[in-house]
């Protein structure tokens, strides 16, 4: 029989789960756990200034690495602040663990100071949502929470009254283990045979590849090359499917290219490879469809499919490569020419010289200093549109809040990116609206010596909302932002700050930021350019 504090069990199990760091802010309902964490050198505590940053960073870490991200909060207000980041994890289907403090056990249910019904609050967002009743439950419930986060690809919430962490528990033998056995889903033979018939019969097949192509991108591209099919990459898969690949026509929808829009309307077979693309208006009006997804509930969810294959993508692509007849390249060549014309136009936009700095020029200059295997953390807003259209990624990783699309994700994503890949370049692209939503945590990057380049597209407005209001026929209202000297702010935090109002100033600022060895902010004043006119 052995005995130790429940909090010490938690630390040991987190190490077994290969947790390297936790995002959080100390407080009165997690102090006992913080004491145990203080004694542990293998798990780094990242003190953030707002719990939303911690949850968003945990989600971004999971997106970038596939490993569970962990965040920590007190009861009451700290727990409330986690919600946005946890919803980001849920909607983008990545594993996150939230350890949430609660008032002392004897006070639960008495309407004590900062007490909330946390189980009710987290019920909709969490794939696992439990409050620990006794210290003896804590190790096994922690294992179950993490297993569920991995299995159901979402946030697990474990609510613990802080006094339970300090209680000693006795065990004669372990009841559970810190092991997740990932299932390997293989396609059925009859489904593969049916897919082969549909593909061989198609004259104009188009592949729409998504995040499910992670780990199978090479096979997707080999398959596309074999059947001479255009490839469209869902925006969250940017970087997985290289923008420079000759079959890649870019993205679809509001973020997309004209060739991608046109080819979809001409397709006679749509192959949805690891994506449940939700925007029906951009998909073919009436085409046969094959959808390959590990989530069987996603198959046919947004488009009526002819054949659904519940499987990992790699074995399906590998089988098809071996069994599908090669096609002629007439359809592909037609759209490769359109692709070239499109990108020539974009290049001309980026190359043109103007008196004032324009957003697409900022993208071009960032591209020039972007290193191989860099991490690009993208915020949400008009900057997303500019990056989707003009930024080309080959082997770099991109992280973004894709489905809930929350502004303010750029900085937390950059923090997570640097912690995940300390030897890689990290660049964040954000608008002034997005950055100012969580800018206080720039000092977190400074505190933990996380060199990164944050480029702010500063147009003193929420431009995407302005566009939406005007497209609805309304007069733009309340979209102007009071300006902040972001370079001075960065310097005040102990980082490096630069202001750029011309292209030459931007080039110089990017080189200085890159060589500074510090977290750096470039306050790039950009013209208010209508995205749709470009």
Short mmCIF file of C-alpha atoms in Angstrom, two decimals:
data_model
loop_
_atom_site.label_atom_id
_atom_site.label_comp_id
_atom_site.label_asym_id
_atom_site.label_seq_id
_atom_site.Cartn_x
_atom_site.Cartn_y
_atom_site.Cartn_z
CA UNK A 1 0.00 0.00 0.00
CA UNK A 2 1.25 3.50 -0.81
CA UNK A 3 0.03 6.93 0.14
CA UNK A 4 0.46 10.44 -1.26
CA UNK A 5 -1.52 13.59 -1.87
CA UNK A 6 -4.13 13.52 -4.60
CA UNK A 7 -2.48 16.53 -6.23
CA UNK A 8 0.77 14.62 -6.49
CA UNK A 9 -1.09 11.80 -8.25
CA UNK A 10 -2.40 14.35 -10.74
CA UNK A 11 1.10 15.66 -11.46
CA UNK A 12 2.46 12.14 -11.95
CA UNK A 13 -0.36 11.23 -14.30
CA UNK A 14 -0.01 14.40 -16.33
CA UNK A 15 3.66 13.51 -16.84
CA UNK A 16 2.65 10.03 -17.95
CA UNK A 17 0.30 11.69 -20.46
CA UNK A 18 3.34 13.65 -21.69
CA UNK A 19 1.94 17.01 -20.64
CA UNK A 20 4.82 19.49 -20.78
CA UNK A 21 3.10 22.71 -19.74
CA UNK A 22 -0.14 24.13 -18.33
CA UNK A 23 -1.65 27.54 -19.02
CA UNK A 24 -3.29 29.23 -16.06
CA UNK A 25 -3.52 31.94 -13.42
CA UNK A 26 -3.16 31.04 -9.71
CA UNK A 27 -6.07 31.72 -7.38
CA UNK A 28 -7.79 30.76 -4.20
CA UNK A 29 -9.58 27.62 -5.44
CA UNK A 30 -6.50 26.02 -7.03
CA UNK A 31 -3.79 26.97 -4.52
CA UNK A 32 -3.30 23.44 -3.21
CA UNK A 33 -2.77 22.18 -6.74
CA UNK A 34 -0.36 25.04 -7.44
CA UNK A 35 1.69 23.94 -4.44
CA UNK A 36 2.10 20.48 -5.92
CA UNK A 37 2.88 21.95 -9.32
CA UNK A 38 5.53 24.21 -7.74
CA UNK A 39 7.52 21.13 -6.73
CA UNK A 40 7.54 19.69 -10.26
CA UNK A 41 10.16 20.74 -12.82
CA UNK A 42 9.00 18.56 -15.71
CA UNK A 43 5.72 20.46 -16.17
CA UNK A 44 6.06 24.15 -16.94
CA UNK A 45 3.41 26.50 -15.63
CA UNK A 46 2.69 29.30 -18.09
CA UNK A 47 1.12 32.16 -16.17
CA UNK A 48 -1.26 33.93 -18.53
CA UNK A 49 -2.99 37.24 -17.82
CA UNK A 50 -6.44 36.09 -18.91
CA UNK A 51 -7.87 32.58 -18.82
CA UNK A 52 -9.30 32.94 -22.32
CA UNK A 53 -5.74 33.21 -23.60
CA UNK A 54 -4.88 30.01 -21.75
CA UNK A 55 -7.76 28.05 -23.21
CA UNK A 56 -7.14 29.37 -26.73
CA UNK A 57 -3.44 28.54 -26.40
CA UNK A 58 -4.25 25.03 -25.18
CA UNK A 59 -6.52 24.52 -28.19
CA UNK A 60 -3.88 25.89 -30.56
CA UNK A 61 -1.25 23.58 -29.06
CA UNK A 62 -3.52 20.60 -29.69
CA UNK A 63 -4.15 21.72 -33.28
CA UNK A 64 -0.45 22.07 -33.96
CA UNK A 65 0.80 18.89 -32.27
CA UNK A 66 -2.10 16.47 -31.91
CA UNK A 67 -1.22 16.28 -28.20
CA UNK A 68 -3.64 17.36 -25.49
CA UNK A 69 -3.46 21.00 -24.41
CA UNK A 70 -4.02 21.75 -20.73
CA UNK A 71 -5.38 24.86 -19.04
CA UNK A 72 -6.21 25.65 -15.44
CA UNK A 73 -8.56 28.10 -13.76
CA UNK A 74 -10.12 29.03 -10.47
CA UNK A 75 -13.84 28.69 -9.81
CA UNK A 76 -16.23 31.47 -10.74
CA UNK A 77 -14.76 34.16 -13.00
CA UNK A 78 -11.73 32.15 -14.10
CA UNK A 79 -13.94 29.28 -15.19
CA UNK A 80 -16.21 31.65 -17.13
CA UNK A 81 -13.19 33.04 -18.98
CA UNK A 82 -12.24 29.57 -20.27
CA UNK A 83 -15.40 29.14 -22.30
CA UNK A 84 -14.34 30.78 -25.57
CA UNK A 85 -11.17 28.74 -25.88
CA UNK A 86 -12.95 25.52 -24.97
CA UNK A 87 -15.58 26.15 -27.63
CA UNK A 88 -12.77 26.70 -30.10
CA UNK A 89 -11.37 23.28 -29.18
CA UNK A 90 -14.79 21.67 -29.47
CA UNK A 91 -15.66 23.16 -32.85
CA UNK A 92 -12.22 22.45 -34.32
CA UNK A 93 -12.26 18.94 -32.78
CA UNK A 94 -9.04 18.88 -30.76
CA UNK A 95 -8.28 17.43 -27.30
CA UNK A 96 -8.03 19.87 -24.40
CA UNK A 97 -8.12 19.31 -20.64
CA UNK A 98 -9.45 22.06 -18.37
CA UNK A 99 -8.71 21.60 -14.68
CA UNK A 100 -11.21 23.89 -12.97
CA UNK A 101 -11.14 24.73 -9.29
CA UNK A 102 -14.21 24.82 -7.09
CA UNK A 103 -14.99 26.12 -3.61
CA UNK A 104 -14.13 23.83 -0.71
CA UNK A 105 -16.04 20.59 -0.55
CA UNK A 106 -17.97 21.53 2.58
CA UNK A 107 -19.12 24.77 0.93
CA UNK A 108 -20.39 23.34 -2.36
CA UNK A 109 -24.09 24.06 -2.65
CA UNK A 110 -24.14 26.84 -0.05
CA UNK A 111 -23.89 29.74 -2.53
CA UNK A 112 -20.40 30.47 -1.26
CA UNK A 113 -18.17 33.25 -2.58
CA UNK A 114 -17.36 32.61 -6.28
CA UNK A 115 -19.37 29.38 -6.29
CA UNK A 116 -21.14 28.58 -9.55
CA UNK A 117 -22.88 25.49 -10.90
CA UNK A 118 -19.85 24.70 -13.03
CA UNK A 119 -21.14 21.33 -14.26
CA UNK A 120 -24.15 23.09 -15.79
CA UNK A 121 -22.03 25.85 -17.30
CA UNK A 122 -19.67 23.43 -19.08
CA UNK A 123 -22.30 20.88 -20.09
CA UNK A 124 -22.70 22.03 -23.69
CA UNK A 125 -19.03 22.60 -24.46
CA UNK A 126 -17.41 19.59 -22.82
CA UNK A 127 -17.06 16.05 -24.14
CA UNK A 128 -16.35 15.04 -20.53
CA UNK A 129 -17.72 17.12 -17.65
CA UNK A 130 -17.50 15.84 -14.09
CA UNK A 131 -16.95 17.17 -10.57
CA UNK A 132 -14.73 15.10 -8.32
CA UNK A 133 -16.57 14.23 -5.11
CA UNK A 134 -13.76 12.51 -3.19
CA UNK A 135 -9.99 12.65 -3.44
CA UNK A 136 -9.79 8.91 -4.12
CA UNK A 137 -11.66 9.46 -7.40
CA UNK A 138 -9.27 12.06 -8.75
CA UNK A 139 -6.58 9.93 -10.45
CA UNK A 140 -9.03 7.71 -12.28
CA UNK A 141 -11.31 10.56 -13.26
CA UNK A 142 -8.31 12.44 -14.62
CA UNK A 143 -7.37 9.45 -16.78
CA UNK A 144 -10.94 9.16 -17.99
CA UNK A 145 -11.12 12.87 -18.81
CA UNK A 146 -7.99 12.76 -20.94
CA UNK A 147 -8.97 9.52 -22.69
CA UNK A 148 -12.35 11.04 -23.55
CA UNK A 149 -10.76 14.25 -24.83
CA UNK A 150 -8.66 12.19 -27.23
CA UNK A 151 -11.43 9.78 -28.19
CA UNK A 152 -14.12 12.40 -28.77
CA UNK A 153 -11.74 15.12 -29.98
CA UNK A 154 -12.86 17.92 -27.72
CA UNK A 155 -12.46 19.60 -24.32
CA UNK A 156 -12.68 17.60 -21.12
CA UNK A 157 -13.51 19.50 -17.95
CA UNK A 158 -12.56 18.16 -14.54
CA UNK A 159 -13.92 20.23 -11.64
CA UNK A 160 -12.07 19.81 -8.33
CA UNK A 161 -12.55 21.50 -4.98
CA UNK A 162 -9.07 22.64 -4.02
CA UNK A 163 -9.06 20.90 -0.62
CA UNK A 164 -9.24 17.54 -2.39
CA UNK A 165 -5.81 18.09 -3.97
CA UNK A 166 -4.30 18.25 -0.47
CA UNK A 167 -5.88 15.05 0.82
CA UNK A 168 -3.75 11.95 1.03
CA UNK A 169 -5.09 8.87 -0.63
CA UNK A 170 -4.08 5.26 -0.10
CA UNK A 171 -3.88 2.73 -2.91
CA UNK A 172 -3.00 -0.92 -2.99
CA UNK A 173 -3.11 -1.09 -6.77
CA UNK A 174 -3.88 1.16 -9.70
CA UNK A 175 -7.39 1.08 -11.15
CA UNK A 176 -6.69 2.79 -14.47
CA UNK A 177 -3.80 3.76 -16.72
CA UNK A 178 -2.57 6.83 -18.58
CA UNK A 179 -2.92 5.18 -21.98
CA UNK A 180 -5.07 6.07 -24.97
CA UNK A 181 -5.32 3.42 -27.67
CA UNK A 182 -6.11 5.28 -30.88
CA UNK A 183 -8.42 3.25 -33.11
CA UNK A 184 -7.30 2.60 -36.68
CA UNK A 185 -10.27 2.74 -39.02
CA UNK A 186 -9.83 0.83 -42.27
CA UNK A 187 -12.12 0.95 -45.30
CA UNK A 188 -14.43 -1.89 -46.27
CA UNK A 189 -13.45 -3.73 -49.45
CA UNK A 190 -16.85 -3.22 -51.04
CA UNK A 191 -16.65 0.53 -50.43
CA UNK A 192 -13.27 0.71 -52.11
CA UNK A 193 -14.57 -1.21 -55.10
CA UNK A 194 -17.56 1.12 -55.41
CA UNK A 195 -15.28 4.15 -55.13
CA UNK A 196 -13.08 2.81 -57.92
CA UNK A 197 -16.08 2.45 -60.22
CA UNK A 198 -17.26 6.00 -59.53
CA UNK A 199 -13.79 7.46 -60.07
CA UNK A 200 -13.11 5.48 -63.25
CA UNK A 201 -16.46 6.61 -64.68
CA UNK A 202 -15.89 10.30 -63.87
CA UNK A 203 -14.59 12.69 -66.49
CA UNK A 204 -14.22 15.74 -64.27
CA UNK A 205 -13.33 14.62 -60.73
CA UNK A 206 -12.43 17.26 -58.14
CA UNK A 207 -10.83 16.60 -54.74
CA UNK A 208 -11.75 18.79 -51.76
CA UNK A 209 -9.17 17.99 -49.07
CA UNK A 210 -9.45 18.99 -45.43
CA UNK A 211 -7.77 18.65 -42.05
CA UNK A 212 -8.26 14.91 -42.26
CA UNK A 213 -5.44 14.88 -44.79
CA UNK A 214 -2.97 15.48 -41.94
CA UNK A 215 -0.66 12.48 -42.18
CA UNK A 216 -2.01 11.54 -45.61
CA UNK A 217 -1.29 14.66 -47.67
CA UNK A 218 1.38 12.92 -49.76
CA UNK A 219 -1.07 10.15 -50.68
CA UNK A 220 -3.83 12.65 -51.51
CA UNK A 221 -1.50 14.46 -53.89
CA UNK A 222 -0.24 11.23 -55.48
CA UNK A 223 -3.84 10.21 -56.07
CA UNK A 224 -4.68 13.61 -57.52
CA UNK A 225 -1.70 13.40 -59.86
CA UNK A 226 -2.73 9.94 -61.00
CA UNK A 227 -6.31 10.83 -61.89
CA UNK A 228 -5.34 14.32 -63.09
CA UNK A 229 -7.76 15.92 -60.65
CA UNK A 230 -7.78 19.51 -59.43
CA UNK A 231 -7.41 19.80 -55.66
CA UNK A 232 -9.11 22.39 -53.48
CA UNK A 233 -7.87 22.75 -49.92
CA UNK A 234 -10.29 23.65 -47.15
CA UNK A 235 -8.93 26.70 -45.38
CA UNK A 236 -8.07 24.90 -42.10
CA UNK A 237 -5.88 22.53 -44.15
CA UNK A 238 -3.72 25.36 -45.49
CA UNK A 239 -0.12 24.22 -45.16
CA UNK A 240 -1.04 20.53 -45.26
CA UNK A 241 -1.74 20.75 -48.99
CA UNK A 242 1.11 22.93 -50.33
CA UNK A 243 -0.15 26.05 -52.09
CA UNK A 244 2.55 25.64 -54.74
CA UNK A 245 1.45 22.16 -55.85
CA UNK A 246 0.34 22.41 -59.50
CA UNK A 247 -2.96 20.59 -58.84
CA UNK A 248 -3.91 22.90 -55.96
CA UNK A 249 -6.39 25.56 -57.09
CA UNK A 250 -6.54 27.21 -53.68
CA UNK A 251 -9.45 27.55 -51.28
CA UNK A 252 -13.20 27.68 -51.75
CA UNK A 253 -15.90 30.12 -50.69
CA UNK A 254 -15.48 33.64 -49.37
CA UNK A 255 -11.82 32.85 -48.70
CA UNK A 256 -11.31 31.20 -52.05
CA UNK A 257 -10.10 31.64 -55.60
CA UNK A 258 -12.07 32.10 -58.79
CA UNK A 259 -10.65 28.91 -60.40
CA UNK A 260 -11.73 26.87 -57.36
CA UNK A 261 -15.23 28.35 -57.56
CA UNK A 262 -15.49 27.59 -61.28
CA UNK A 263 -14.12 24.05 -61.15
CA UNK A 264 -16.62 23.06 -58.47
CA UNK A 265 -19.54 23.99 -60.69
CA UNK A 266 -18.13 21.87 -63.53
CA UNK A 267 -17.23 18.77 -61.50
CA UNK A 268 -19.07 15.52 -62.18
CA UNK A 269 -17.54 13.78 -59.15
CA UNK A 270 -16.69 15.43 -55.84
CA UNK A 271 -14.24 13.58 -53.59
CA UNK A 272 -14.42 14.93 -50.04
CA UNK A 273 -11.15 13.80 -48.49
CA UNK A 274 -11.09 14.36 -44.75
CA UNK A 275 -13.48 17.29 -44.73
CA UNK A 276 -17.15 17.98 -44.06
CA UNK A 277 -17.16 21.26 -45.97
CA UNK A 278 -20.28 23.11 -44.75
CA UNK A 279 -21.01 25.74 -47.41
CA UNK A 280 -23.43 24.08 -49.82
CA UNK A 281 -23.67 27.06 -52.19
CA UNK A 282 -20.03 26.61 -53.23
CA UNK A 283 -20.34 22.88 -53.95
CA UNK A 284 -21.59 21.33 -57.21
CA UNK A 285 -25.29 21.69 -57.92
CA UNK A 286 -25.72 18.01 -58.73
CA UNK A 287 -22.69 15.73 -58.83
CA UNK A 288 -21.87 12.29 -57.53
CA UNK A 289 -19.83 12.44 -54.34
CA UNK A 290 -17.51 10.24 -52.32
CA UNK A 291 -16.81 11.31 -48.74
CA UNK A 292 -14.01 9.78 -46.67
CA UNK A 293 -14.03 10.63 -42.97
CA UNK A 294 -13.20 8.95 -39.67
CA UNK A 295 -16.36 10.50 -38.21
CA UNK A 296 -19.23 8.58 -39.74
CA UNK A 297 -21.69 11.19 -38.45
CA UNK A 298 -20.01 13.79 -40.68
CA UNK A 299 -20.57 11.78 -43.85
CA UNK A 300 -23.39 13.30 -45.90
CA UNK A 301 -23.91 16.01 -43.29
CA UNK A 302 -23.57 18.97 -45.67
CA UNK A 303 -23.68 17.38 -49.12
CA UNK A 304 -25.67 14.37 -50.41
CA UNK A 305 -23.02 11.73 -51.00
CA UNK A 306 -23.22 8.77 -53.34
CA UNK A 307 -20.73 6.79 -51.25
CA UNK A 308 -19.51 7.30 -47.71
CA UNK A 309 -16.33 5.61 -46.49
CA UNK A 310 -15.81 5.66 -42.71
CA UNK A 311 -12.05 5.32 -42.56
CA UNK A 312 -8.75 7.06 -42.09
CA UNK A 313 -7.70 8.75 -45.29
CA UNK A 314 -4.26 7.21 -45.89
CA UNK A 315 -5.35 3.58 -46.47
CA UNK A 316 -8.12 4.70 -48.82
CA UNK A 317 -5.78 6.87 -50.88
CA UNK A 318 -3.09 4.17 -50.96
CA UNK A 319 -5.56 1.58 -52.25
CA UNK A 320 -6.97 3.91 -54.87
CA UNK A 321 -3.49 4.80 -56.14
CA UNK A 322 -2.91 1.10 -56.81
CA UNK A 323 -6.28 0.38 -58.42
CA UNK A 324 -7.46 3.46 -60.31
CA UNK A 325 -6.93 3.87 -64.03
CA UNK A 326 -4.94 6.99 -65.01
CA UNK A 327 -6.93 9.72 -66.76
CA UNK A 328 -6.05 12.25 -69.42
CA UNK A 329 -5.18 15.72 -68.25
CA UNK A 330 -7.47 17.90 -70.36
CA UNK A 331 -9.77 18.94 -67.49
CA UNK A 332 -6.85 19.57 -65.13
CA UNK A 333 -4.83 21.51 -67.72
CA UNK A 334 -7.76 23.84 -68.36
CA UNK A 335 -7.85 24.82 -64.71
CA UNK A 336 -4.11 24.94 -64.28
CA UNK A 337 -4.10 27.68 -66.91
CA UNK A 338 -6.83 29.50 -65.00
CA UNK A 339 -4.78 28.99 -61.83
CA UNK A 340 -1.73 30.58 -63.45
CA UNK A 341 -3.74 33.59 -64.63
CA UNK A 342 -5.23 33.98 -61.16
CA UNK A 343 -1.90 33.85 -59.36
CA UNK A 344 -0.30 36.16 -61.91
CA UNK A 345 -2.99 38.69 -61.02
CA UNK A 346 -2.36 38.23 -57.29
CA UNK A 347 1.36 38.60 -57.80
CA UNK A 348 0.78 41.85 -59.68
CA UNK A 349 -1.30 43.08 -56.72
CA UNK A 350 1.56 42.30 -54.35
CA UNK A 351 4.27 43.73 -56.59
CA UNK A 352 2.68 47.08 -57.31
CA UNK A 353 4.17 50.09 -55.58
CA UNK A 354 1.85 52.46 -53.75
CA UNK A 355 2.35 55.48 -51.56
CA UNK A 356 0.64 53.84 -48.61
CA UNK A 357 1.05 50.27 -47.39
CA UNK A 358 -1.59 47.80 -48.60
CA UNK A 359 -2.58 44.50 -46.95
CA UNK A 360 -1.46 42.27 -49.80
CA UNK A 361 1.95 43.96 -49.76
CA UNK A 362 2.27 43.09 -46.06
CA UNK A 363 1.58 39.45 -46.92
CA UNK A 364 4.23 39.56 -49.65
CA UNK A 365 6.87 40.93 -47.29
CA UNK A 366 6.02 38.41 -44.57
CA UNK A 367 6.29 35.67 -47.19
CA UNK A 368 9.80 36.89 -48.02
CA UNK A 369 11.08 36.35 -44.46
CA UNK A 370 9.03 33.23 -43.67
CA UNK A 371 11.29 30.28 -42.90
CA UNK A 372 10.73 26.61 -43.79
CA UNK A 373 8.65 24.74 -41.18
CA UNK A 374 7.61 28.01 -39.52
CA UNK A 375 4.38 28.31 -37.53
CA UNK A 376 1.90 30.90 -38.76
CA UNK A 377 -0.78 31.86 -36.25
CA UNK A 378 -3.63 33.61 -38.01
CA UNK A 379 -6.26 35.75 -36.34
CA UNK A 380 -9.84 36.17 -37.50
CA UNK A 381 -11.12 39.13 -39.51
CA UNK A 382 -10.22 40.73 -42.81
CA UNK A 383 -6.65 39.53 -42.19
CA UNK A 384 -7.96 35.99 -42.65
CA UNK A 385 -9.16 36.85 -46.14
CA UNK A 386 -5.87 38.47 -47.12
CA UNK A 387 -3.86 35.51 -45.85
CA UNK A 388 -6.13 32.97 -47.53
CA UNK A 389 -5.71 34.62 -50.89
CA UNK A 390 -2.12 35.87 -50.89
CA UNK A 391 -0.12 33.80 -48.38
CA UNK A 392 1.51 30.66 -49.79
CA UNK A 393 2.53 27.88 -47.43
CA UNK A 394 4.58 24.85 -48.38
CA UNK A 395 5.84 23.00 -45.31
CA UNK A 396 4.80 25.58 -42.72
CA UNK A 397 2.10 24.95 -40.12
CA UNK A 398 -0.88 27.28 -39.82
CA UNK A 399 -3.16 27.55 -36.80
CA UNK A 400 -6.44 29.47 -36.74
CA UNK A 401 -9.79 29.44 -35.01
CA UNK A 402 -11.62 27.88 -37.92
CA UNK A 403 -15.17 26.99 -36.94
CA UNK A 404 -16.06 29.32 -34.09
CA UNK A 405 -13.81 31.93 -35.74
CA UNK A 406 -13.03 33.94 -32.64
CA UNK A 407 -11.09 37.16 -32.90
CA UNK A 408 -8.15 37.28 -30.53
CA UNK A 409 -6.78 33.82 -31.37
CA UNK A 410 -3.61 35.04 -33.10
CA UNK A 411 -1.49 35.82 -30.03
CA UNK A 412 -2.47 32.67 -28.05
CA UNK A 413 -1.74 30.59 -31.15
CA UNK A 414 1.71 32.15 -31.42
CA UNK A 415 2.44 31.47 -27.75
CA UNK A 416 1.39 27.85 -28.18
CA UNK A 417 3.38 27.58 -31.41
CA UNK A 418 6.61 28.72 -29.76
CA UNK A 419 6.11 26.39 -26.78
CA UNK A 420 5.40 23.49 -29.12
CA UNK A 421 8.29 24.23 -31.49
CA UNK A 422 10.85 26.38 -29.67
CA UNK A 423 13.40 26.11 -32.48
CA UNK A 424 10.97 27.16 -35.24
CA UNK A 425 10.10 30.64 -36.44
CA UNK A 426 6.67 31.79 -35.25
CA UNK A 427 4.75 34.56 -37.00
CA UNK A 428 1.30 35.86 -36.06
CA UNK A 429 -0.85 37.77 -38.53
CA UNK A 430 -3.61 39.75 -36.84
CA UNK A 431 -5.79 42.79 -37.25
CA UNK A 432 -5.78 45.63 -34.76
CA UNK A 433 -9.22 44.51 -33.62
CA UNK A 434 -8.14 40.93 -33.00
CA UNK A 435 -4.86 41.77 -31.31
CA UNK A 436 -6.40 44.32 -28.95
CA UNK A 437 -8.88 41.73 -27.67
CA UNK A 438 -6.13 39.90 -25.81
CA UNK A 439 -3.03 42.05 -26.15
CA UNK A 440 -2.31 41.94 -22.43
CA UNK A 441 -0.79 38.50 -22.93
CA UNK A 442 1.97 39.83 -25.15
CA UNK A 443 3.76 40.30 -21.83
CA UNK A 444 3.40 36.53 -21.32
CA UNK A 445 5.49 35.96 -24.44
CA UNK A 446 8.06 38.39 -23.04
CA UNK A 447 8.08 36.83 -19.58
CA UNK A 448 8.77 33.35 -20.91
CA UNK A 449 11.23 34.51 -23.57
CA UNK A 450 9.21 33.32 -26.57
CA UNK A 451 10.63 35.11 -29.65
CA UNK A 452 7.95 35.68 -32.26
CA UNK A 453 6.91 38.23 -34.85
CA UNK A 454 3.41 39.67 -34.54
CA UNK A 455 2.34 41.66 -37.57
CA UNK A 456 -0.69 43.88 -36.93
CA UNK A 457 -2.70 44.98 -39.96
CA UNK A 458 -3.72 48.32 -38.50
CA UNK A 459 -6.57 50.05 -40.35
CA UNK A 460 -8.32 51.36 -37.20
CA UNK A 461 -11.53 49.52 -37.92
CA UNK A 462 -13.25 46.15 -37.86
CA UNK A 463 -13.17 45.94 -41.63
CA UNK A 464 -14.82 42.57 -42.14
CA UNK A 465 -17.87 43.67 -40.15
CA UNK A 466 -18.00 46.91 -42.13
CA UNK A 467 -18.10 44.87 -45.33
CA UNK A 468 -20.82 42.59 -44.00
CA UNK A 469 -22.96 45.52 -42.90
CA UNK A 470 -22.68 47.18 -46.31
CA UNK A 471 -23.36 43.93 -48.19
CA UNK A 472 -26.64 43.69 -46.26
CA UNK A 473 -27.57 47.13 -47.55
CA UNK A 474 -27.01 48.80 -44.21
CA UNK A 475 -24.87 51.81 -43.37
CA UNK A 476 -21.63 50.78 -41.68
CA UNK A 477 -21.85 51.62 -37.99
CA UNK A 478 -19.62 51.35 -34.92
CA UNK A 479 -16.78 49.71 -36.78
CA UNK A 480 -14.10 52.38 -36.24
CA UNK A 481 -11.48 51.61 -33.60
CA UNK A 482 -9.61 54.10 -31.46
CA UNK A 483 -5.98 53.73 -32.38
CA UNK A 484 -3.25 52.38 -30.10
CA UNK A 485 0.49 52.77 -30.52
CA UNK A 486 1.15 49.03 -30.61
CA UNK A 487 4.90 49.46 -31.08
CA UNK A 488 5.12 51.56 -27.91
CA UNK A 489 2.97 48.98 -26.11
CA UNK A 490 5.35 46.19 -27.14
CA UNK A 491 8.33 48.16 -25.88
CA UNK A 492 6.53 48.90 -22.61
CA UNK A 493 6.06 45.14 -22.13
CA UNK A 494 9.77 44.53 -22.63
CA UNK A 495 9.50 43.29 -26.20
CA UNK A 496 10.50 44.90 -29.47
CA UNK A 497 8.16 47.31 -31.23
CA UNK A 498 8.25 48.70 -34.76
CA UNK A 499 5.97 50.98 -36.75
CA UNK A 500 5.67 50.66 -40.53
CA UNK A 501 3.68 52.96 -42.80
CA UNK A 502 5.48 52.26 -46.06
CA UNK A 503 6.75 49.13 -47.75
CA UNK A 504 10.37 50.03 -47.16
CA UNK A 505 9.68 50.62 -43.47
CA UNK A 506 7.95 47.25 -43.28
CA UNK A 507 10.88 45.42 -44.88
CA UNK A 508 13.26 46.99 -42.40
CA UNK A 509 10.96 46.27 -39.45
CA UNK A 510 10.58 42.60 -40.41
CA UNK A 511 14.33 42.10 -40.61
CA UNK A 512 14.89 43.84 -37.29
CA UNK A 513 12.11 41.85 -35.65
CA UNK A 514 13.49 38.62 -37.05
CA UNK A 515 16.95 39.37 -35.69
CA UNK A 516 15.84 40.82 -32.36
CA UNK A 517 15.58 37.52 -30.48
CA UNK A 518 12.55 38.97 -28.68
CA UNK A 519 8.79 38.85 -28.99
CA UNK A 520 8.23 41.65 -31.48
CA UNK A 521 5.22 43.63 -32.66
CA UNK A 522 5.14 45.33 -36.06
CA UNK A 523 2.39 47.95 -36.18
CA UNK A 524 1.75 48.02 -39.94
CA UNK A 525 -0.57 50.85 -40.97
CA UNK A 526 -2.48 49.56 -43.99
CA UNK A 527 -4.83 51.26 -46.39
CA UNK A 528 -8.51 50.44 -46.10
CA UNK A 529 -8.76 48.33 -49.28
CA UNK A 530 -12.00 46.58 -50.21
CA UNK A 531 -11.09 42.91 -50.44
CA UNK A 532 -13.69 42.20 -53.09
CA UNK A 533 -12.22 44.77 -55.49
CA UNK A 534 -8.80 43.11 -55.52
#
